[in-house]
Coordinates of C-alpha atoms in Angstrom, one line a residue:
M118 CA 0.0 0.0 0.0
E119 CA 1.4 3.4 -1.0
N120 CA 2.3 6.1 1.6
I121 CA 0.4 9.4 1.4
I122 CA 2.3 11.1 4.3
E123 CA 5.8 10.8 5.7
F124 CA 7.2 12.5 8.7
S125 CA 11.0 12.7 8.4
H126 CA 13.0 13.7 11.5
V127 CA 10.4 16.3 12.5
S128 CA 11.3 18.4 15.6
K129 CA 9.5 21.3 17.3
H130 CA 10.4 23.4 20.3
F131 CA 8.4 25.9 22.4
G132 CA 10.9 27.8 24.4
A133 CA 12.7 25.2 26.6
I134 CA 10.0 22.6 26.0
K135 CA 10.8 20.0 23.3
A136 CA 7.4 19.1 21.9
L137 CA 8.7 16.9 19.1
R138 CA 12.1 15.1 19.0
D139 CA 13.2 13.7 15.6
V140 CA 9.8 12.1 14.8
S141 CA 9.8 9.8 11.7
F142 CA 7.0 7.5 10.5
T143 CA 4.6 7.0 7.6
I144 CA 0.8 7.1 6.9
R145 CA -0.7 4.8 4.2
K146 CA -3.3 6.0 1.8
G147 CA -6.8 4.8 2.6
E148 CA -6.1 3.7 6.2
C149 CA -7.3 4.9 9.6
H150 CA -4.1 5.6 11.5
A151 CA -4.4 6.3 15.2
I152 CA -1.9 8.6 16.9
I153 CA -1.9 7.9 20.7
G154 CA 0.0 9.1 23.8
E155 CA -0.5 10.9 27.1
N156 CA -1.3 14.6 27.2
G157 CA 1.8 16.5 26.2
A158 CA 3.2 13.6 24.2
G159 CA 3.3 15.7 21.0
K160 CA 0.3 14.3 19.2
S161 CA -1.5 17.6 18.7
T162 CA 1.7 19.4 17.9
L163 CA 2.5 16.9 15.1
M164 CA -1.0 17.2 13.7
N165 CA -0.8 21.0 13.9
I166 CA 2.3 20.9 11.7
L167 CA 0.4 18.8 9.2
S168 CA -2.6 21.3 9.4
G169 CA -0.4 24.4 8.9
I170 CA -0.7 25.8 12.4
Y171 CA 3.0 25.4 13.1
L172 CA 6.1 25.0 11.0
P173 CA 8.6 22.4 12.2
D174 CA 11.9 23.6 13.5
G175 CA 13.7 20.7 11.9
G176 CA 12.9 17.8 9.5
N177 CA 10.4 17.5 6.6
V178 CA 6.8 16.5 5.9
L179 CA 6.4 14.6 2.6
Y180 CA 3.0 14.5 1.0
K181 CA 2.4 12.0 -1.9
G182 CA 6.2 11.5 -2.0
E183 CA 7.1 15.2 -2.3
P184 CA 8.4 17.5 0.5
V185 CA 5.9 20.2 1.3
K186 CA 5.9 23.4 3.4
I187 CA 2.5 23.7 5.0
S188 CA 2.7 27.3 6.1
A189 CA -0.9 28.0 6.9
P190 CA -4.3 26.1 7.3
H191 CA -5.4 27.2 3.8
V192 CA -2.2 25.6 2.4
A193 CA -3.2 22.3 4.0
G194 CA -6.7 22.7 2.7
G195 CA -5.3 23.2 -0.8
L196 CA -3.4 20.0 -0.5
G197 CA -6.6 18.1 0.5
I198 CA -5.9 18.0 4.3
S199 CA -8.8 18.9 6.6
T200 CA -8.8 18.9 10.4
V201 CA -11.6 18.5 13.1
Y202 CA -10.1 20.0 16.2
Q203 CA -10.8 18.9 19.7
E204 CA -11.5 22.6 20.6
L205 CA -14.3 23.4 18.1
K206 CA -13.6 26.1 15.5
L207 CA -17.2 27.0 14.6
C208 CA -18.7 30.5 14.4
P209 CA -21.6 30.6 16.9
N210 CA -23.5 33.5 15.3
L211 CA -23.6 31.8 11.8
T212 CA -26.0 29.0 10.9
I213 CA -25.1 25.4 10.5
T214 CA -25.2 25.7 6.7
E215 CA -23.0 28.9 6.8
N216 CA -20.5 27.1 9.1
I217 CA -20.3 24.0 6.8
F218 CA -19.7 26.1 3.7
L219 CA -17.5 28.8 5.4
G220 CA -14.9 29.9 2.9
R221 CA -16.5 28.0 0.0
T222 CA -19.9 29.7 -0.5
K223 CA -21.8 28.4 -3.6
T224 CA -22.9 31.1 -6.0
T225 CA -24.4 31.3 -9.5
K226 CA -22.4 32.8 -12.5
L227 CA -23.9 36.2 -11.5
G228 CA -22.6 35.9 -8.0
I229 CA -25.9 35.1 -6.3
I230 CA -25.6 32.9 -3.2
Q231 CA -27.3 29.5 -3.8
K232 CA -28.7 29.4 -0.3
G233 CA -31.3 26.7 -1.1
D234 CA -28.7 24.3 -2.6
M235 CA -26.4 24.9 0.3
D236 CA -29.1 24.2 2.9
E237 CA -30.0 21.0 1.1
Q238 CA -26.4 19.8 1.0
A239 CA -25.9 20.7 4.7
R240 CA -29.1 18.7 5.6
Q241 CA -27.7 15.7 3.7
M242 CA -24.4 15.9 5.6
I243 CA -26.1 16.2 8.9
D244 CA -28.5 13.3 8.1
M245 CA -25.4 11.1 7.9
F246 CA -25.3 11.2 11.7
H247 CA -29.0 10.4 12.1
I248 CA -29.8 13.6 14.0
D249 CA -32.6 16.0 13.4
L250 CA -31.3 19.6 13.2
D251 CA -32.6 22.7 11.5
V252 CA -29.6 23.8 9.4
T253 CA -30.8 27.4 9.3
Q254 CA -30.4 27.9 13.1
P255 CA -27.3 29.5 14.6
V256 CA -24.6 27.1 15.8
G257 CA -24.5 28.9 19.1
R258 CA -27.9 27.3 20.1
L259 CA -26.5 23.8 19.8
S260 CA -25.1 21.5 22.5
I261 CA -21.4 20.6 22.5
A262 CA -22.2 17.2 21.1
Q263 CA -24.3 18.7 18.2
M264 CA -21.5 21.2 17.5
Q265 CA -19.0 18.3 17.3
L266 CA -21.2 16.6 14.6
V267 CA -21.5 19.9 12.7
E268 CA -17.7 20.2 12.8
L269 CA -17.3 16.6 11.4
A270 CA -19.9 17.3 8.7
K271 CA -18.0 20.5 7.7
A272 CA -14.7 18.6 7.4
I273 CA -16.2 15.7 5.5
G274 CA -18.0 18.1 3.1
K275 CA -14.7 19.5 1.9
D276 CA -13.9 16.2 0.1
A277 CA -10.5 16.1 1.7
E278 CA -8.1 13.3 0.9
V279 CA -6.7 13.3 4.5
L280 CA -9.0 13.9 7.5
I281 CA -7.4 14.6 10.8
L282 CA -9.8 13.8 13.7
D283 CA -8.6 15.1 17.1
E284 CA -10.8 13.5 19.8
P285 CA -13.9 13.4 17.5
T286 CA -16.0 11.3 20.0
S287 CA -15.1 13.3 23.2
S288 CA -18.7 14.7 23.5
L289 CA -20.6 11.9 21.7
T290 CA -22.6 9.1 23.3
A291 CA -22.0 5.4 22.5
A292 CA -24.8 5.4 19.8
E293 CA -23.5 8.6 18.2
T294 CA -20.0 7.1 18.1
R295 CA -21.2 4.0 16.4
T296 CA -22.9 6.2 13.7
L297 CA -19.7 8.2 13.3
F298 CA -17.7 5.0 12.8
T299 CA -20.1 3.8 10.1
V300 CA -19.4 7.1 8.3
L301 CA -15.7 6.8 8.8
E302 CA -15.7 3.2 7.4
R303 CA -17.4 4.5 4.3
L304 CA -14.8 7.2 3.9
K305 CA -12.0 4.6 4.1
K306 CA -13.7 2.6 1.3
E307 CA -13.7 5.8 -0.8
G308 CA -9.9 5.9 -0.4
R309 CA -9.7 8.7 2.1
T310 CA -7.0 8.6 4.8
L311 CA -8.0 9.2 8.4
L312 CA -5.7 10.3 11.2
F313 CA -7.5 9.5 14.5
I314 CA -6.4 10.9 17.8
S315 CA -8.2 9.5 20.9
H316 CA -7.6 8.5 24.5
R317 CA -10.3 5.8 24.3
L318 CA -8.4 2.6 23.4
S319 CA -11.5 0.6 22.8
E320 CA -12.4 3.1 20.0
I321 CA -9.0 2.9 18.5
F322 CA -9.1 -0.9 18.3
A323 CA -12.6 -0.7 16.8
I324 CA -11.8 1.8 14.0
A325 CA -8.0 2.0 13.4
D326 CA -5.9 -0.2 11.1
R327 CA -2.6 0.9 12.6
L328 CA -1.5 3.0 15.5
S329 CA 1.6 5.0 16.3
V330 CA 2.6 5.7 19.9
M331 CA 4.2 8.9 21.2
R332 CA 5.7 9.8 24.6
D333 CA 7.3 13.0 25.7
G334 CA 7.7 14.2 22.1
N335 CA 9.3 10.9 21.0
Y336 CA 8.0 8.5 18.4
L337 CA 8.0 5.0 20.0
G338 CA 6.7 2.8 17.1
T339 CA 3.9 1.9 14.7
Y340 CA 1.8 -1.3 15.2
E341 CA -0.9 -3.2 13.4
C342 CA -4.0 -3.0 15.6
G343 CA -4.6 -6.8 15.2
E344 CA -1.1 -7.6 16.5
I345 CA -1.0 -5.6 19.8
D346 CA -3.3 -5.5 22.8
E347 CA -4.4 -2.7 25.1
N348 CA -2.1 -3.7 27.9
K349 CA 1.0 -3.3 25.7
V350 CA -0.3 0.0 24.3
V351 CA -0.8 1.5 27.8
K352 CA 2.6 0.3 28.9
L353 CA 4.2 2.0 25.8
I354 CA 2.2 5.2 26.5
T355 CA 2.8 5.5 30.2
G356 CA 5.8 3.2 30.8
N357 CA 3.7 1.3 33.3
E358 CA 1.4 -1.8 33.2
L359 CA -2.3 -1.4 32.4
Y360 CA -3.6 1.2 34.8
Q361 CA -6.1 0.2 37.4
E362 CA -8.9 2.6 37.8
L363 CA -10.7 2.6 41.1
S364 CA -14.1 1.0 40.9
G365 CA -17.3 1.7 42.8
E366 CA -17.3 -2.0 43.7
Q367 CA -14.2 -1.5 45.7
D368 CA -16.0 1.2 47.8
E369 CA -19.2 -0.7 48.5
A370 CA -17.9 -2.2 51.8
D371 CA -17.2 1.4 53.0
T372 CA -20.9 2.4 52.9
A373 CA -22.6 -1.0 53.4
G374 CA -24.9 -0.9 56.4
Q375 CA -24.4 2.8 57.0
E376 CA -27.3 5.2 57.2
R377 CA -27.4 7.5 54.2
H378 CA -27.9 11.3 54.5
A379 CA -29.0 13.3 51.5
V380 CA -26.8 16.3 50.9
L381 CA -28.8 17.4 47.9
E382 CA -32.4 16.9 47.1
V383 CA -34.0 18.1 43.9
K384 CA -37.8 18.2 43.8
N385 CA -39.9 18.7 40.7
L386 CA -37.3 20.9 39.1
N387 CA -38.2 22.5 35.7
R388 CA -36.4 24.7 33.2
G389 CA -37.4 24.8 29.6
K390 CA -37.7 21.6 27.6
L391 CA -34.6 19.8 28.9
V392 CA -35.3 19.9 32.7
R393 CA -38.8 18.6 33.2
D394 CA -40.2 17.7 36.6
V395 CA -36.8 16.3 37.7
S396 CA -36.5 14.8 41.3
F397 CA -33.6 12.9 42.8
R398 CA -31.4 12.7 45.9
L399 CA -27.6 12.8 46.2
Y400 CA -26.3 11.1 49.3
E401 CA -23.2 11.9 51.4
G402 CA -20.1 10.0 50.2
E403 CA -21.7 8.9 47.0
I404 CA -20.7 9.0 43.3
L405 CA -24.0 9.4 41.4
G406 CA -23.9 8.8 37.6
L407 CA -26.0 10.8 35.2
Y408 CA -26.3 9.2 31.8
G409 CA -28.3 10.0 28.7
L410 CA -28.2 10.4 24.9
Q411 CA -27.6 13.7 23.2
G412 CA -30.3 16.2 24.2
S413 CA -31.4 14.3 27.2
G414 CA -30.8 17.3 29.5
R415 CA -27.9 16.1 31.7
T416 CA -25.8 19.3 31.3
E417 CA -28.9 21.5 31.6
L418 CA -29.8 19.9 34.9
V419 CA -26.5 20.3 36.6
E420 CA -26.2 23.9 35.3
T421 CA -29.6 24.7 36.8
V422 CA -28.5 23.2 40.2
F423 CA -25.3 25.3 40.0
G424 CA -27.3 28.5 39.3
L425 CA -26.0 29.1 35.8
H426 CA -29.6 29.3 34.8
P427 CA -32.3 29.8 37.4
A428 CA -35.1 27.1 37.6
E429 CA -38.6 28.1 36.5
S430 CA -40.1 26.0 39.3
G431 CA -39.3 23.2 41.8
E432 CA -37.2 23.0 44.9
I433 CA -33.6 22.5 45.8
V434 CA -32.7 21.2 49.3
L435 CA -29.1 21.5 50.5
R436 CA -28.1 19.5 53.6
G437 CA -31.7 19.6 54.8
E438 CA -32.1 23.3 54.2
V439 CA -34.6 24.4 51.5
Q440 CA -33.2 27.0 49.2
K441 CA -36.4 29.2 49.0
K442 CA -35.4 31.0 45.9
G443 CA -33.3 28.2 44.5
I444 CA -29.7 28.8 43.6
R445 CA -29.6 32.0 41.6
S446 CA -25.9 32.2 40.6
P447 CA -22.6 30.3 40.5
A448 CA -21.2 32.5 43.3
Q449 CA -24.1 31.5 45.5
A450 CA -23.5 27.8 44.6
I451 CA -19.8 28.1 45.5
R452 CA -20.6 29.7 48.8
R453 CA -22.9 26.7 49.5
E454 CA -19.9 24.4 48.8
I455 CA -21.0 23.2 45.3
G456 CA -18.3 23.0 42.5
L457 CA -18.9 22.6 38.8
L458 CA -16.6 21.2 36.1
T459 CA -18.0 22.4 32.9
E460 CA -18.0 20.2 29.7
D461 CA -17.2 23.3 27.6
R462 CA -13.5 23.7 28.6
K463 CA -12.7 26.3 25.8
N464 CA -15.5 28.8 26.3
R465 CA -16.6 28.3 29.9
G466 CA -13.6 26.6 31.6
I467 CA -10.4 28.4 31.0
F468 CA -9.5 32.1 31.1
A469 CA -7.5 32.0 27.9
K470 CA -5.4 35.2 28.4
M471 CA -4.4 34.3 31.9
D472 CA -1.6 32.1 33.2
I473 CA -2.0 28.9 35.2
L474 CA -1.7 30.6 38.6
E475 CA -4.4 33.2 37.7
N476 CA -6.7 30.5 36.3
I477 CA -6.6 28.6 39.6
A478 CA -6.8 31.6 42.0
V479 CA -9.4 33.6 40.0
I480 CA -12.4 32.6 42.2
H481 CA -10.8 33.1 45.6
N482 CA -10.6 36.1 47.9
R483 CA -10.1 35.3 51.6
K484 CA -8.0 32.2 51.1
I485 CA -5.3 34.1 49.2
S486 CA -5.5 37.6 50.7
S487 CA -4.3 39.2 53.9
R488 CA -6.6 40.2 56.7
F489 CA -6.6 43.7 55.1
G490 CA -8.0 42.2 51.8
I491 CA -4.8 42.6 49.8
L492 CA -4.1 39.6 47.5
S493 CA -1.0 37.7 48.5
R494 CA 1.0 36.4 45.5
G495 CA 2.7 34.0 47.8
K496 CA -0.5 32.4 49.0
M497 CA -1.8 32.2 45.4
K498 CA 1.4 30.4 44.4
Q499 CA 1.4 28.1 47.3
M500 CA -2.3 27.0 46.6
A501 CA -1.7 26.6 42.9
E502 CA 1.5 24.6 43.4
E503 CA -0.3 22.3 45.8
Y504 CA -3.1 21.4 43.4
C505 CA -1.0 21.2 40.3
Q506 CA 1.2 18.8 42.1
K507 CA -1.7 16.7 43.2
L508 CA -3.0 16.5 39.7
S509 CA 0.4 16.1 38.0
V510 CA -0.1 19.1 35.7
K511 CA 2.6 19.1 33.0
M512 CA 3.7 22.7 32.7
D513 CA 6.8 24.9 32.3
S514 CA 5.9 27.1 35.3
L515 CA 2.8 28.6 37.0
Q516 CA 3.4 31.7 34.8
Q517 CA 2.8 29.7 31.6
N518 CA -0.3 30.8 29.6
I519 CA -3.0 28.2 30.0
Q520 CA -3.5 28.1 26.2
N521 CA 0.0 26.7 25.8
L522 CA -1.0 23.5 27.7
S523 CA -2.4 20.4 26.1
G524 CA -6.2 20.0 26.4
G525 CA -5.8 17.4 29.1
N526 CA -3.6 19.6 31.2
Q527 CA -6.0 22.5 30.8
Q528 CA -8.7 20.2 32.2
K529 CA -6.5 19.4 35.2
V530 CA -6.0 23.1 35.9
I531 CA -9.8 23.6 35.9
I532 CA -10.2 20.6 38.2
A533 CA -7.5 22.1 40.5
R534 CA -9.4 25.4 40.6
M535 CA -12.6 23.6 41.5
L536 CA -11.0 21.5 44.2
S537 CA -9.3 24.6 45.7
T538 CA -12.7 25.9 46.8
D539 CA -13.1 22.7 49.0
P540 CA -16.6 21.8 47.7
G541 CA -18.8 19.2 49.4
I542 CA -20.8 18.5 46.3
I543 CA -19.0 18.2 42.9
L544 CA -20.9 18.4 39.6
A545 CA -18.5 16.9 37.1
D546 CA -19.7 17.3 33.5
E547 CA -17.5 15.1 31.2
P548 CA -14.5 15.5 33.5
T549 CA -12.3 13.1 31.4
R550 CA -13.1 14.6 28.0
G551 CA -9.8 14.8 26.0
V552 CA -7.8 13.3 28.9
D553 CA -5.3 10.5 28.6
V554 CA -5.6 7.1 30.2
G555 CA -3.2 7.9 33.0
A556 CA -4.9 11.2 33.9
K557 CA -8.3 9.5 33.8
S558 CA -7.1 7.2 36.5
E559 CA -5.8 10.1 38.6
I560 CA -9.1 12.0 38.2
F561 CA -11.2 9.0 39.3
A562 CA -8.8 8.3 42.2
I563 CA -9.5 11.9 43.4
F564 CA -13.2 11.4 43.1
H565 CA -13.0 8.2 45.2
K566 CA -10.8 9.9 47.7
L567 CA -13.4 12.7 48.0
K568 CA -16.0 10.0 48.5
K569 CA -14.1 8.5 51.4
E570 CA -14.0 12.1 52.9
K571 CA -17.8 12.0 52.8
K572 CA -18.0 14.4 49.9
S573 CA -20.4 13.7 47.0
V574 CA -20.0 13.7 43.2
I575 CA -22.5 13.8 40.3
L576 CA -20.6 12.3 37.3
I577 CA -21.8 13.0 33.8
S578 CA -20.0 11.0 31.1
S579 CA -20.7 10.0 27.6
E580 CA -18.3 7.0 28.2
L581 CA -20.7 4.4 29.4
K582 CA -17.9 2.2 30.8
E583 CA -16.9 5.1 33.1
V584 CA -20.4 5.5 34.4
V585 CA -20.9 1.7 34.8
R586 CA -17.6 1.2 36.6
E587 CA -17.2 4.4 38.8
C588 CA -20.7 5.1 40.1
D589 CA -22.6 3.8 43.1
R590 CA -25.9 4.5 41.4
V591 CA -26.8 5.7 37.9
L592 CA -29.7 8.0 36.9
V593 CA -30.7 7.9 33.3
M594 CA -32.2 11.0 31.5
R595 CA -34.3 11.1 28.4
N596 CA -36.0 14.2 26.9
G597 CA -35.4 16.2 30.0
R598 CA -36.7 13.7 32.5
I599 CA -35.2 11.0 34.7
V600 CA -36.6 7.8 33.3
G601 CA -34.7 5.2 35.3
E602 CA -32.4 4.5 38.3
V603 CA -29.9 1.6 38.1
T604 CA -28.4 0.3 41.4
D605 CA -27.5 -3.3 40.6
R606 CA -24.0 -3.8 39.2
E607 CA -25.1 -7.0 37.3
N608 CA -26.2 -6.2 33.8
R609 CA -25.8 -2.5 34.6
E610 CA -24.7 -1.5 31.1
E611 CA -27.7 -3.2 29.5
Q612 CA -30.1 -1.6 31.9
I613 CA -28.7 1.9 31.3
L614 CA -28.9 1.6 27.5
Q615 CA -32.5 0.2 27.7
Y616 CA -33.6 3.3 29.7
S617 CA -31.6 5.6 27.4
F618 CA -33.3 4.3 24.2
N619 CA -36.7 3.2 25.5
G620 CA -37.4 5.3 28.6

């Protein structure tokens, strides 16, 4: 099989950080090739070189056997290379159609925009994913998962020969992922080449033909997926044996026979179409899973509890105390010891122009100030260092701009910020999105440690295996309502899916 891309001794530095060190390997035409490694391994840097975001400091990229200088994204596009980024690059004020055809608007010979034709083609692209969306609505109204599918449709619609997919399933449910894989298999049969970046090993083995492993900017090798197992891959990525994630089963003995106290009770909560008459309890020292398909209302529910959007009706009871006016703002929620990890890291999680220190300390006052109310840089630094160390954040220094971190390390900084407020209730919305296998283990270890400290977690994840394995109970949402509760561990996955699809 002929090679379409060859990386030849590619190197890249960012200051003192060596992001890529003499990387050389090839990509075959018409294959799905996975690029895997921990956060900071160099995967995204290498793909950004292929996409025209960065130029290499050393080495060459060969495309169809010829050396190429990909100096900008439009140069990559001209070569037939299209990228779906983990951090979405859509224009929220434009419609779905306008986003899909951005930069390649269809016009008549007289220069008249063919809006009807564009809308029809956009509908056909969206229909590939079996979702019902009005392509004339602004993208800003969509959920993160829906935006992800629009981004995929936009890339596929460019008829690119090479499609780079950076964590394309990070916001998708299991059903949506299966649909995406059906589309990707069709693209492979058409002769297109797919570069697939994911931290979900089960997905890599389901869709990829070969995989290349990277660690600390070094290329470790390329393997046929049928000739290597997950354990060996994880050992290559981390240098350790297959990581052991803590399981809810391990904690059952800690709570068995103990009286349960509700720290949060939601009664008949309503907000719009996606939070409809919702009632549930969260107990002290519990990890409660919240699962559902796209549009089920999971994110909208926790945002309402956190006060990002006030409830229209219903009641919230915190530690036995009725919140008479509900929770009206995030500041109020934080004062009541509730912390939120948002699923939208780029737009709602990080402060892009601030450094790591400022991103962690931004919501504090008394903890990091003197008795006269003056901010103490020393206290800020001490607190930030403590939590970055706990979460193994890979960084140059606390003064490094957060945008210069990998997506997974940005996520760790956001988690550090949330934990620094010492919340008793944690609302974790897709906490492992875009996070590598080692970091996932660390995050869940933190959640289970918090559980043993009698703190409580609501975990939202599109990765069904995470919900099945890590949670004590699972609530399933569908069309804004809670349609089922799963407590038994036996056949848990099957029960959750049955509620998700059938209600």
